[in-house]
Coordinates of C-alpha atoms in Angstrom, one line a residue:
Chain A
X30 CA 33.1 89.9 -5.6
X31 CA 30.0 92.4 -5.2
X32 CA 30.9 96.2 -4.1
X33 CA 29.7 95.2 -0.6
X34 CA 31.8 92.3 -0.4
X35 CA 34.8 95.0 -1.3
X36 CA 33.8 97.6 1.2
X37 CA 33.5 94.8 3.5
X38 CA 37.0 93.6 3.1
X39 CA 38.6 96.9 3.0
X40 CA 37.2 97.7 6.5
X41 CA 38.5 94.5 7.9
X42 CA 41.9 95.2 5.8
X43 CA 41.9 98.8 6.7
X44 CA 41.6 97.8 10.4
X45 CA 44.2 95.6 10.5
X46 CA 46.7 97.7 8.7
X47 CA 45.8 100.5 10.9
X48 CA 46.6 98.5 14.3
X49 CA 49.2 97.5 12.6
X50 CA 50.4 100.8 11.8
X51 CA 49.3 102.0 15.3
X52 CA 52.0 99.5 17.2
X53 CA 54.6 100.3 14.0
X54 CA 54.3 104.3 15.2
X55 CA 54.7 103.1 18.8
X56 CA 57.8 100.9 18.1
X57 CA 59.5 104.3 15.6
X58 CA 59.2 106.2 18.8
X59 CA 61.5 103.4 20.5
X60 CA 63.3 103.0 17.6
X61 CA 64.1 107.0 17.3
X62 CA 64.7 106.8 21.0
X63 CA 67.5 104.1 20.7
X64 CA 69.1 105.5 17.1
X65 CA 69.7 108.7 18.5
X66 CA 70.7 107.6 21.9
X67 CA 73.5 105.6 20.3
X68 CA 74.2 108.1 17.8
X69 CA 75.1 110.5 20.5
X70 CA 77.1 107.6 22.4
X71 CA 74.1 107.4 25.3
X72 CA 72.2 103.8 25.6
X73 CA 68.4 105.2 25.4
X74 CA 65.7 103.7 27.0
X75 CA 66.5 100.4 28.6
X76 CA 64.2 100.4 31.7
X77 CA 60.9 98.9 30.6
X78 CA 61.4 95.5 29.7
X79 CA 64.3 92.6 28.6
X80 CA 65.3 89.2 27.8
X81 CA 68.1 88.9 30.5
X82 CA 71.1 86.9 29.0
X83 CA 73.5 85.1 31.8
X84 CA 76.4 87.3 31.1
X85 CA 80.8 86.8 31.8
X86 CA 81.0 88.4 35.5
X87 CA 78.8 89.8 37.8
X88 CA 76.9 91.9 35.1
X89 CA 74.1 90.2 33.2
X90 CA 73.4 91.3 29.7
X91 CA 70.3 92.6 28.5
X92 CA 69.0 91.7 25.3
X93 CA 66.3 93.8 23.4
X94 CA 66.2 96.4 26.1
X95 CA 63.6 98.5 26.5
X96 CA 61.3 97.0 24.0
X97 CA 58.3 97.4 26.3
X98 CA 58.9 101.1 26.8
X99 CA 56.3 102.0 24.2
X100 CA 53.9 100.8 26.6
X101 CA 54.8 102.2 29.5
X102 CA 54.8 105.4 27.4
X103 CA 51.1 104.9 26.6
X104 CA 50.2 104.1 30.3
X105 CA 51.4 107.3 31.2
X106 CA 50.6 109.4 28.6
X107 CA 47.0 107.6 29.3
X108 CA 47.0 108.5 33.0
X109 CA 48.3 112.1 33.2
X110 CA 45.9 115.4 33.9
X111 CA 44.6 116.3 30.3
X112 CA 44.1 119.9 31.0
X113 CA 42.4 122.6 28.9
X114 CA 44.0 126.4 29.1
X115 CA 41.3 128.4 30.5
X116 CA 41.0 130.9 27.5
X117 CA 41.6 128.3 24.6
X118 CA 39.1 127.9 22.1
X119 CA 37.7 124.5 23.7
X120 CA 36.0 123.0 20.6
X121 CA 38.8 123.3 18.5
X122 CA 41.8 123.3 21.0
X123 CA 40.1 119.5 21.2
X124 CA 40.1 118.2 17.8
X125 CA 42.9 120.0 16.6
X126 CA 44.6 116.3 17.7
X127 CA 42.2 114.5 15.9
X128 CA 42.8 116.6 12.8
X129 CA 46.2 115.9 13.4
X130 CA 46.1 112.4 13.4
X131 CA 43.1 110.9 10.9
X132 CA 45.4 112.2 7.5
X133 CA 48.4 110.6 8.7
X134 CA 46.5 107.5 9.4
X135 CA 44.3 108.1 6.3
X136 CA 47.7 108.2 3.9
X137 CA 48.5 104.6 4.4
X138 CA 44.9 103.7 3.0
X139 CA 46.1 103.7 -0.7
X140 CA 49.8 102.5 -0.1
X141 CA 50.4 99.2 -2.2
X142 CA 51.8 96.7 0.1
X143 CA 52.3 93.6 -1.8
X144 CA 51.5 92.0 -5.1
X145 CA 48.1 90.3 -6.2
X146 CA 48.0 87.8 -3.3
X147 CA 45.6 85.0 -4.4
X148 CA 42.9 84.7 -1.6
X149 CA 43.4 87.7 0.2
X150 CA 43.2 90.9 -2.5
X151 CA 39.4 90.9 -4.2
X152 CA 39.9 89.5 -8.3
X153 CA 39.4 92.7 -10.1
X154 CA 42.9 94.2 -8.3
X155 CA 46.6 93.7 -8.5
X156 CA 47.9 94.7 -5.7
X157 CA 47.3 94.8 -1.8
X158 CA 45.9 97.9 -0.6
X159 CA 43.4 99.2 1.7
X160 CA 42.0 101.3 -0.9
X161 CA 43.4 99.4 -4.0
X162 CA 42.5 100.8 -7.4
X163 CA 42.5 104.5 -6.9
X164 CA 43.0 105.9 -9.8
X165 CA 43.9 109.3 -8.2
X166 CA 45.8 107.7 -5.3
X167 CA 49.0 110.3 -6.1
X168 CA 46.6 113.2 -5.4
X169 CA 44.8 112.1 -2.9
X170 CA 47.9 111.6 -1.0
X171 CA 49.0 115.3 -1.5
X172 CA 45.3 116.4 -0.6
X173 CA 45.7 114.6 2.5
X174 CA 48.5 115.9 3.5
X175 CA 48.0 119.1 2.6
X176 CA 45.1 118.6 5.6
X177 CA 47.6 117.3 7.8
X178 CA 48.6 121.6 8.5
X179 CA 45.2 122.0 9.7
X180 CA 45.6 120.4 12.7
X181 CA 49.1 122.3 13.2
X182 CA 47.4 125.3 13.0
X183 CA 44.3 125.3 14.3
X184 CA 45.8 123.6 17.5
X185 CA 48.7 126.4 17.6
X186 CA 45.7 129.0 17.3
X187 CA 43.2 127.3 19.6
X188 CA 45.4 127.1 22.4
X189 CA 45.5 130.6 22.9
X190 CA 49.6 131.1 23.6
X191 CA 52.1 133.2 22.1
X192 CA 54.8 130.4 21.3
X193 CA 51.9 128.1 20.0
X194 CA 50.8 130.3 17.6
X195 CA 54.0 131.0 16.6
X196 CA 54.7 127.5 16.0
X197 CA 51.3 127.4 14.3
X198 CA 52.4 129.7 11.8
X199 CA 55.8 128.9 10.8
X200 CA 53.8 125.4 10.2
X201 CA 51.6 126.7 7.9
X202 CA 54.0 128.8 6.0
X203 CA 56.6 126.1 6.0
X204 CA 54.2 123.4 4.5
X205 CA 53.3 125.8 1.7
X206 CA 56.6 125.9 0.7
X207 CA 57.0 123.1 0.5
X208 CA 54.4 121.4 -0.4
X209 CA 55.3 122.6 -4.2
X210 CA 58.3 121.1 -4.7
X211 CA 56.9 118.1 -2.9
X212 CA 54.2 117.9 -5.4
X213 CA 56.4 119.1 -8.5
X214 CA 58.6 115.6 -8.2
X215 CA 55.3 113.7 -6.9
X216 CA 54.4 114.3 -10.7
X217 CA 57.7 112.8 -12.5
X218 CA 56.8 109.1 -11.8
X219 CA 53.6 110.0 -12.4
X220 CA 54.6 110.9 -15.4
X221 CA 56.9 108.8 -16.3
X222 CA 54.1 105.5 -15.2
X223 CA 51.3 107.7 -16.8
X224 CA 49.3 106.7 -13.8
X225 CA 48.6 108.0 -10.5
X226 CA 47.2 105.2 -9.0
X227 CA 50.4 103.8 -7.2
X228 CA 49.8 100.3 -7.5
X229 CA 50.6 101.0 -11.2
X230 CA 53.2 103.5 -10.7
X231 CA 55.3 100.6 -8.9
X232 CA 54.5 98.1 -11.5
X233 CA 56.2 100.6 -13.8
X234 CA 59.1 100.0 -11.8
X235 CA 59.7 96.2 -12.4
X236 CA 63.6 96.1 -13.6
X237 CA 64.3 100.1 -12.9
X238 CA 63.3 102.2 -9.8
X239 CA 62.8 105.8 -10.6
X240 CA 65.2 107.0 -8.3
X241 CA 67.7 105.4 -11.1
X242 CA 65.7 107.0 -14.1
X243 CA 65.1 110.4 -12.3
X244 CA 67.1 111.0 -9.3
X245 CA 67.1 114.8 -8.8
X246 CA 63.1 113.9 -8.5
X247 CA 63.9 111.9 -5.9
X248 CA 66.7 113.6 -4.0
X249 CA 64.1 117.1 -3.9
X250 CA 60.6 114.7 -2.7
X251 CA 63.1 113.3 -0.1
X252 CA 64.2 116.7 0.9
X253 CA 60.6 118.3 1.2
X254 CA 59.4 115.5 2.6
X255 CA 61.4 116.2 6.0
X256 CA 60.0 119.1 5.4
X257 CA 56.7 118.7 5.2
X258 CA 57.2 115.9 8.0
X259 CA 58.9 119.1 10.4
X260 CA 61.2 117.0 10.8
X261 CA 64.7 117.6 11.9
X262 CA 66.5 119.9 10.2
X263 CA 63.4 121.3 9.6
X264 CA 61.9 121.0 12.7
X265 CA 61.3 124.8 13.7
X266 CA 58.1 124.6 14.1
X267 CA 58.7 123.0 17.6
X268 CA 61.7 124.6 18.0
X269 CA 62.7 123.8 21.6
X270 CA 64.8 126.2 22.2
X271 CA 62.7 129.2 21.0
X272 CA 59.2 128.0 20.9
X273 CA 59.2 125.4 24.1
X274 CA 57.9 123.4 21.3
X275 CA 55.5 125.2 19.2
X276 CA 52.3 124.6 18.7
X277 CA 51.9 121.3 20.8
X278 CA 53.1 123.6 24.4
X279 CA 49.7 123.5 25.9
X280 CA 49.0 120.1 25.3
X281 CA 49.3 117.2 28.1
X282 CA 48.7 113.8 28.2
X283 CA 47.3 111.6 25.0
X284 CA 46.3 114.7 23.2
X285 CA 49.9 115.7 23.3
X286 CA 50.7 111.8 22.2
X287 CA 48.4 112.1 19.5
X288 CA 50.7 114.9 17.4
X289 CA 53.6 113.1 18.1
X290 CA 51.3 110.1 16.9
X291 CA 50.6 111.7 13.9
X292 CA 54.5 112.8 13.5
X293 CA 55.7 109.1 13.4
X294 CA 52.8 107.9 11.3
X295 CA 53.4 110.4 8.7
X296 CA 57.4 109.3 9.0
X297 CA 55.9 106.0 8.3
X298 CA 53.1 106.8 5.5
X299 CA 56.2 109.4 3.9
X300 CA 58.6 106.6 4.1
X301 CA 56.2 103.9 2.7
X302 CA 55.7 106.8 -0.5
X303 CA 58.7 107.6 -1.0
X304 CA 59.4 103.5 -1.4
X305 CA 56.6 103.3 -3.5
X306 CA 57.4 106.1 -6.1
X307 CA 60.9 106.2 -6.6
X308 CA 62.5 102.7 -4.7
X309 CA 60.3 100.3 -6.0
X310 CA 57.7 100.0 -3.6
X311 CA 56.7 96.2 -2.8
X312 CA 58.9 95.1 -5.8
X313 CA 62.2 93.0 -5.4
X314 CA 63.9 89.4 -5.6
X315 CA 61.5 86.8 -6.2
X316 CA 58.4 88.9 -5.6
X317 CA 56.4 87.9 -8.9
X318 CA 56.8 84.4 -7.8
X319 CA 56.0 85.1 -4.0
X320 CA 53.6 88.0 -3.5
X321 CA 53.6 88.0 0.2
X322 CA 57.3 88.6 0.0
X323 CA 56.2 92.0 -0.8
X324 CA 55.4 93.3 2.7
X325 CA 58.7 92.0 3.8
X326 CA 60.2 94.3 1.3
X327 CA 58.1 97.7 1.9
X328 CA 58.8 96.9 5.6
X329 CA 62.7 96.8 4.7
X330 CA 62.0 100.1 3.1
X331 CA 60.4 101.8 5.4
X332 CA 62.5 101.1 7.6
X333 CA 65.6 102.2 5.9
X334 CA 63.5 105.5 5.6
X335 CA 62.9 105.9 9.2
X336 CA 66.4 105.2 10.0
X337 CA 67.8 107.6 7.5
X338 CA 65.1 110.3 9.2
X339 CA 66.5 109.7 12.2
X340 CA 70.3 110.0 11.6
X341 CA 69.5 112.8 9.8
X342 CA 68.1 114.3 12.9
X343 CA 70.7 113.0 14.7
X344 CA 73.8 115.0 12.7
X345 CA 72.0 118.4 11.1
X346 CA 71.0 121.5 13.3
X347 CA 68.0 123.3 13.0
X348 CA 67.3 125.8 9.9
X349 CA 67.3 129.3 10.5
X350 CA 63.8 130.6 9.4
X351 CA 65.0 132.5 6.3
X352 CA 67.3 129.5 5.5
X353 CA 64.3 127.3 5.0
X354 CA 62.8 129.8 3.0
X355 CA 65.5 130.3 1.0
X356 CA 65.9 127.1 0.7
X357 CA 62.3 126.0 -0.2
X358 CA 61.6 129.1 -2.6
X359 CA 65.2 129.5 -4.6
X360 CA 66.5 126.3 -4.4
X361 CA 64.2 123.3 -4.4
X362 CA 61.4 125.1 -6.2
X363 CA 63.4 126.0 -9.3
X364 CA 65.1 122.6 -9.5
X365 CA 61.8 120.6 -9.0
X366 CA 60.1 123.1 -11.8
X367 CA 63.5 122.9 -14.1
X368 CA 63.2 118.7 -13.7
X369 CA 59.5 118.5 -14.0
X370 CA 59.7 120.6 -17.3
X371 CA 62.4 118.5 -18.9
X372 CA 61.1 115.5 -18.0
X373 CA 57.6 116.1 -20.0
X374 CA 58.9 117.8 -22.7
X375 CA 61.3 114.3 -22.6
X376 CA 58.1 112.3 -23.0
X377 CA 56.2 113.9 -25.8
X378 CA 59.8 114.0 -27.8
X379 CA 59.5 110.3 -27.0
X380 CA 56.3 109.4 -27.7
X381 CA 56.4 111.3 -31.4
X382 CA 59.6 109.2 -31.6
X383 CA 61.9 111.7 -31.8
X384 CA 64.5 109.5 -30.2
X385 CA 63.6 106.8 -32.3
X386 CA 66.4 107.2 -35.1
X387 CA 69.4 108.5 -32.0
X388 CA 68.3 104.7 -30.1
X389 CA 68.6 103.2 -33.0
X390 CA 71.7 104.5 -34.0
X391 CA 73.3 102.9 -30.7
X392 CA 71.5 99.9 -31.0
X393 CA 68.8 99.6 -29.2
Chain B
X17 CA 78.4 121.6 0.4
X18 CA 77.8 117.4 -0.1
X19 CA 80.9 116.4 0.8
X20 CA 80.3 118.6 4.2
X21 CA 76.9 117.1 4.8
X22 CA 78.1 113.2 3.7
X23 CA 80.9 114.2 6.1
X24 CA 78.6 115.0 8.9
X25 CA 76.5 112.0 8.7
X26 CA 79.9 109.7 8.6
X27 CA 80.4 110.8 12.1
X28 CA 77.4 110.2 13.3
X29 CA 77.3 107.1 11.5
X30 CA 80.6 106.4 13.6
X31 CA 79.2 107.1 16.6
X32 CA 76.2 104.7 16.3
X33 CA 78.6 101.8 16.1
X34 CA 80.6 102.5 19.2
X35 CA 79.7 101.7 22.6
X36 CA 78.2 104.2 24.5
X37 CA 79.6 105.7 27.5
X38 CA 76.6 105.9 29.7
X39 CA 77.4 104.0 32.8
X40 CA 74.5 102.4 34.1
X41 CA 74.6 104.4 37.6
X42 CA 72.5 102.0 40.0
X43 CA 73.5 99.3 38.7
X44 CA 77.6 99.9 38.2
X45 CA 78.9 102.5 40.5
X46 CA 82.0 104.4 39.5
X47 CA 83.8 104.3 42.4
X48 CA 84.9 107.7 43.9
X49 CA 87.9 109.3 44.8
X50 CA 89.6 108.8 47.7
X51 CA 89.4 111.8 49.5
X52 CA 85.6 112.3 48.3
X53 CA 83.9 113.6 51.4
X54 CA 80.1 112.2 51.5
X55 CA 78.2 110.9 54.2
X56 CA 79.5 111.0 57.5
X57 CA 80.5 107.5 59.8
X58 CA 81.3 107.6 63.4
X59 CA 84.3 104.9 63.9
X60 CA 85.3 102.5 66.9
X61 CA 88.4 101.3 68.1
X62 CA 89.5 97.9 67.4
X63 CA 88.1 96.6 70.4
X64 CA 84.5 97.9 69.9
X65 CA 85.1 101.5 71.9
X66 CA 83.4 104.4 70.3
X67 CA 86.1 107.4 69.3
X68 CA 83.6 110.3 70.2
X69 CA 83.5 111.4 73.3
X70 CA 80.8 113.9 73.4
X71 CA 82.9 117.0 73.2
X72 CA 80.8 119.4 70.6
X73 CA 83.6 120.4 68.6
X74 CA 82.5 119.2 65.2
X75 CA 79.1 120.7 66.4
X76 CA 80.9 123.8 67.1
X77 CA 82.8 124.2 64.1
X78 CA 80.2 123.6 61.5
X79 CA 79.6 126.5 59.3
X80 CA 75.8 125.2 58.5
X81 CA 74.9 124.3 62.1
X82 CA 74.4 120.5 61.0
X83 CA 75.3 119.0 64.0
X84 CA 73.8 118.2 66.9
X85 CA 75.9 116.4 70.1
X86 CA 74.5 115.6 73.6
X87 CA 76.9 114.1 75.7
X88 CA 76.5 112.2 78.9
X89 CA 79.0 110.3 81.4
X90 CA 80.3 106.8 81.0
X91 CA 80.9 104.3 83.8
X92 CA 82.9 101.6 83.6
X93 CA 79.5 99.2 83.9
X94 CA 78.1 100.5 80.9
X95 CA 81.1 102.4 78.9
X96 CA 80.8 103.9 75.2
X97 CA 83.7 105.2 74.7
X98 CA 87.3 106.0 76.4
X99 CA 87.6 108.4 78.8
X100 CA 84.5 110.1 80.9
X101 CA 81.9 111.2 78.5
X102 CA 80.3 109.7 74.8
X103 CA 77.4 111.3 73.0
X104 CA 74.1 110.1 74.1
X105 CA 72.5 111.6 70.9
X106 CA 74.3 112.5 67.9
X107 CA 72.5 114.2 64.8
X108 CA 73.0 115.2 61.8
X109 CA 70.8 117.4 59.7
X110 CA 72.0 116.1 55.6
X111 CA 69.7 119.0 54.3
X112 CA 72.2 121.2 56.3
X113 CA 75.3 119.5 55.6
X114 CA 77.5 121.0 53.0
X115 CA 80.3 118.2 53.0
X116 CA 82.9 120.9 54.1
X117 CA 85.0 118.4 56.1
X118 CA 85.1 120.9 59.1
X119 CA 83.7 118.4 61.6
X120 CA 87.0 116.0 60.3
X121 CA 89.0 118.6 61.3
X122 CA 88.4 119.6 64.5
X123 CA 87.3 115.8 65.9
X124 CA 90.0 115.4 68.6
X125 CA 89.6 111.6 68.4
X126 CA 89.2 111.4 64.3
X127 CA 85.8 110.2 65.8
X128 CA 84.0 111.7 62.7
X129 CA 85.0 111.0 59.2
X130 CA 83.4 112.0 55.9
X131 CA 83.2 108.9 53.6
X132 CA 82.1 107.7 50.2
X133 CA 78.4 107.2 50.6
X134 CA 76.9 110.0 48.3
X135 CA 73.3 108.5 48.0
X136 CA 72.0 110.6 50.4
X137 CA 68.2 111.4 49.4
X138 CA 65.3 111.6 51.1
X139 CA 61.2 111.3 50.9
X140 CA 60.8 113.6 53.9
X141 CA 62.9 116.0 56.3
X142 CA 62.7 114.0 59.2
X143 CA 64.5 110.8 57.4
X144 CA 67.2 113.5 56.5
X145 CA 68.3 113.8 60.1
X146 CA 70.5 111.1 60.2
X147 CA 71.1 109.7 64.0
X148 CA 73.7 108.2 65.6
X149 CA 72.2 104.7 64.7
X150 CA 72.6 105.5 61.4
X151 CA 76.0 107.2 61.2
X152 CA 78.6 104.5 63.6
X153 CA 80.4 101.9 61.9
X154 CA 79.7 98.4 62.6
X155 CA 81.7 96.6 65.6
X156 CA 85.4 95.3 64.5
X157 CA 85.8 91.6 64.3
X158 CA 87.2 91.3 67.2
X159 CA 85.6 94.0 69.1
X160 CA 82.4 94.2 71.4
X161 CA 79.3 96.2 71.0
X162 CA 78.9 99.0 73.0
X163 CA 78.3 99.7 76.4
X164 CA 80.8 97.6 77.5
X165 CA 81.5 96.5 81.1
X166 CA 85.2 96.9 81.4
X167 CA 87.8 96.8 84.6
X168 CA 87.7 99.8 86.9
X169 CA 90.7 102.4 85.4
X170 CA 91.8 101.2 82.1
X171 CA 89.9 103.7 80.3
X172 CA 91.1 106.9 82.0
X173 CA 92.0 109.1 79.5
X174 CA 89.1 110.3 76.9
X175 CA 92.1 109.8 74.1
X176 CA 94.4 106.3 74.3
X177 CA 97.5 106.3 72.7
X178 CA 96.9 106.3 68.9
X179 CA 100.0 106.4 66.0
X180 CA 100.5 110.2 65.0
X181 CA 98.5 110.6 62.4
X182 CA 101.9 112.7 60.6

């Protein structure tokens, strides 16, 4: 294949994926919607669309109900006024969406999503990615992220209010808290695959995931994650009940869809790394012999992801400010630092065979 | 601190298997209690007769001024109700209402009674007056509709012999 023939196929790939991953986002709304709802012993949305089921009694049952509300959520948000704030920066106030949305969307560009599929991935490249190959694919991810704030705080800013600034702010602190430890346990299976492109970091995982070799790695990128996600119980940047929502309180209609677009797309993209770096990634049963079996398992993944976000949001309250500070600064920065430190001094002993004679010595 | 968090997320966990307890309000209605006093419903007797009589006392006795009662005479070629007089028109403002029960109380022919119809909500204030259309009960099975043409005399007094109420 010529480099034109590439770019060509990522476009079409990256297309694909990305409606893909549009109607996913959609679907984690409903799927948030429902999890909670039944955590909290409600039904959830169950309006907009079902298979009716000829029930015992008077009462018909309802099977997959609500699975159109997604939709109906889009008509609406499509439909409503859009309006500006009179004294909001208008330029900005107007792409701070935008901003918002393009990193979350641009994360899943380098996310491996199956093995070397004969016909479909280009020769030169093992794996299934929209970008497959990047050889700096772990940093590009943090970079991207690290963009992902901008649109946080320059739409908090922009919109000229008191609480959205606010909520502006705590994002921007919050995210630099966090991005540290987030980047500090990034680097363990980096390490440990000596590679950042991902594709190779999950073939280093055929037989153990790293969450088995290095779980306190794990445990903190899950942790800052959330945070860097704002999710629940980190969510205070759109604290309801102090901010009326933080930075997104002057935004109707889709522009207000698009940061809760970006929200869910970075629960997705976050999910889908976290998979990839310490849970295997594509890799499971049978998935040397059938490659396509791959997205089946990333989809299983991310999934279990989304639904461990949202029962997580479902049972923890909110962090107090200086709790998440706290938090970040004393507790998951040290251990993160601690971890990455052992782990590379781990490595060099290993690769000047320190351990050699103690692994022999039990056999091995 | 784990085992508290783990603990946490159990329960939750708990929860998402049970069946929720939203009831699905247009579709199943919880039925109310007995005594629930919601929308109002003029009643007949068995044979078809309305009990009001026109007199003004639930119109009198409302605290919120929701009632409005004209009354006008019966004959016996076109009779409403017992006795000489039945209410021509007979409103009720539901934005006024306050479901106190006093009209109830001081019908003389339990004409007026406060039943189980809560749904009471409007697009604009002129469908919240409800009329006397609106408010009386359906004819009995084996009653007539109103007016009636009945024998000269039977219907002398405005209330017939009824069971004491006790």
């Amino acid at each position: 294949m010529t480099l034109g023939q590439i770019a060509l196929w990522g476009l079409v790939v990256g297309l694909v994926m990305s409606l893909v991953v549009i109607t996913g986002f959609a679907y984690t709304t409903l799927l948030e919607r429902k999890v909670l709802a039944r955590m909290q012993a409600r039904v959830g949305p169950n309006r907009a669309g079902y298979i009716p089921l000829p029930g015992r009694g008077k009462q018909e049952k309802k099977l997959l109900a609500g699975f159109m509300q997604p939709a109906a959520d889009a008509v609406k948000l499509f439909f409503k006024e859009d309006p500006t704030p009179a004294k909001a920066d208008w330029l900005v106030y107007n792409l701070a969406p935008m901003l918002a949305v393009i990193p979350a969307i641009l994360i899943l560009g380098v996310i491996p999503w199956a093995g070397k599929i004969p016909g479909l991935v280009p020769e030169q490249y093992d794996y299934f990615a929209i970008v497959p190959g990047l050889d700096v694919a772990a940093l590009f991810v943090l970079a991207v992220t690290s963009i992902g704030v901008y649109g946080v705080v320059l739409a908090g800013w922009a919109s000229n209010s008191k609480y959205a600034v606010l909520g502006g702010i705590r994002a921007s602190a919050q995210m630099i808290s966090y991005e540290l430890a987030m980047s500090l346990s990034l680097l363990v299976p980096v390490m440990i695959a000596n590679s950042m492109d991902l594709g190779v970091i999950v073939a280093a995982q055929k037989g153990q995931w790293f969450i088995f070799l290095q779980p306190v790695a794990a445990i903190v990128f899950c942790i800052a994650a959330l945070a860097e996600l704002q999710r629940a119980p980190f969510d205070l940047l759109e604290a309801e009940q102090e901010l009326s929502a933080g930075f997104n309180v002057e935004y109707a209609g889709m522009r207000f869809g698009m940061f809760f677009m970006a929200e869910y797309m970075k629960m997705i993209s976050f999910s889908a790394i976290a998979a990839t770096l310490f849970f295997g990634g594509y890799r499971g049963p049978f998935v040397d012999q059938v490659p396509v079996l791959g997205f089946v398992y990333l989809f299983i993944k991310i999934f279990i992801g989304l639904f461990l976000m949202i029962w997580i949001r479902a049972t923890f309250p909110r962090l107090r400010y200086d709790q998440l500070m706290l938090f970040g600064w004393k507790v998951l920065l040290p251990i993160s630092v601690v971890n990455f430190l052992v782990v590379a001094v781990f490595i060099v002993l290993a690769e000047e065979g320190l351990f050699a004679p103690i692994l022999s010595f039990f056999g091995f | 601190m784990i085992a508290e968090l783990a603990k946490g997320m159990g329960i939750t966990l708990k929860h998402f298997f049970q069946t929720p307890v939203t009831i699905q309000y247009p579709d199943v209605q919880r039925p109310v209690r007995n005594r629930f006093k919601g929308r109002h419903e003029l009643k007949r007797y068995d044979n078809g007769l309305e009990k009001c009589i026109g007199c003004s006392l639930c119109a009198a006795a409302c605290p919120a001024d929701a009632i409005f009662v004209e009354a006008a005479e019966n004959t016996d070629d076109e009779r409403y109700s017992p006795g000489e007089r039945f209410a021509r028109v007979y409103e009720i403002n539901m934005l006024r209402c306050i479901f106190c029960g006093y009209c109830e109380d001081a019908c003389p022919t339990e004409a007026i009674v406060l039943e189980h119809n809560y749904e009471l909500s409007f697009y604009d204030r002129q469908s919240a007056i409800y009329t006397k259309d609106m408010l009386i009960v359906d004819v009995p099975v084996n009653g007539r509709p109103t007016p009636q043409v009945v024998e000269p005399g039977v219907f002398t007094k405005a209330i017939p012999e009824m069971e004491n109420p006790a």
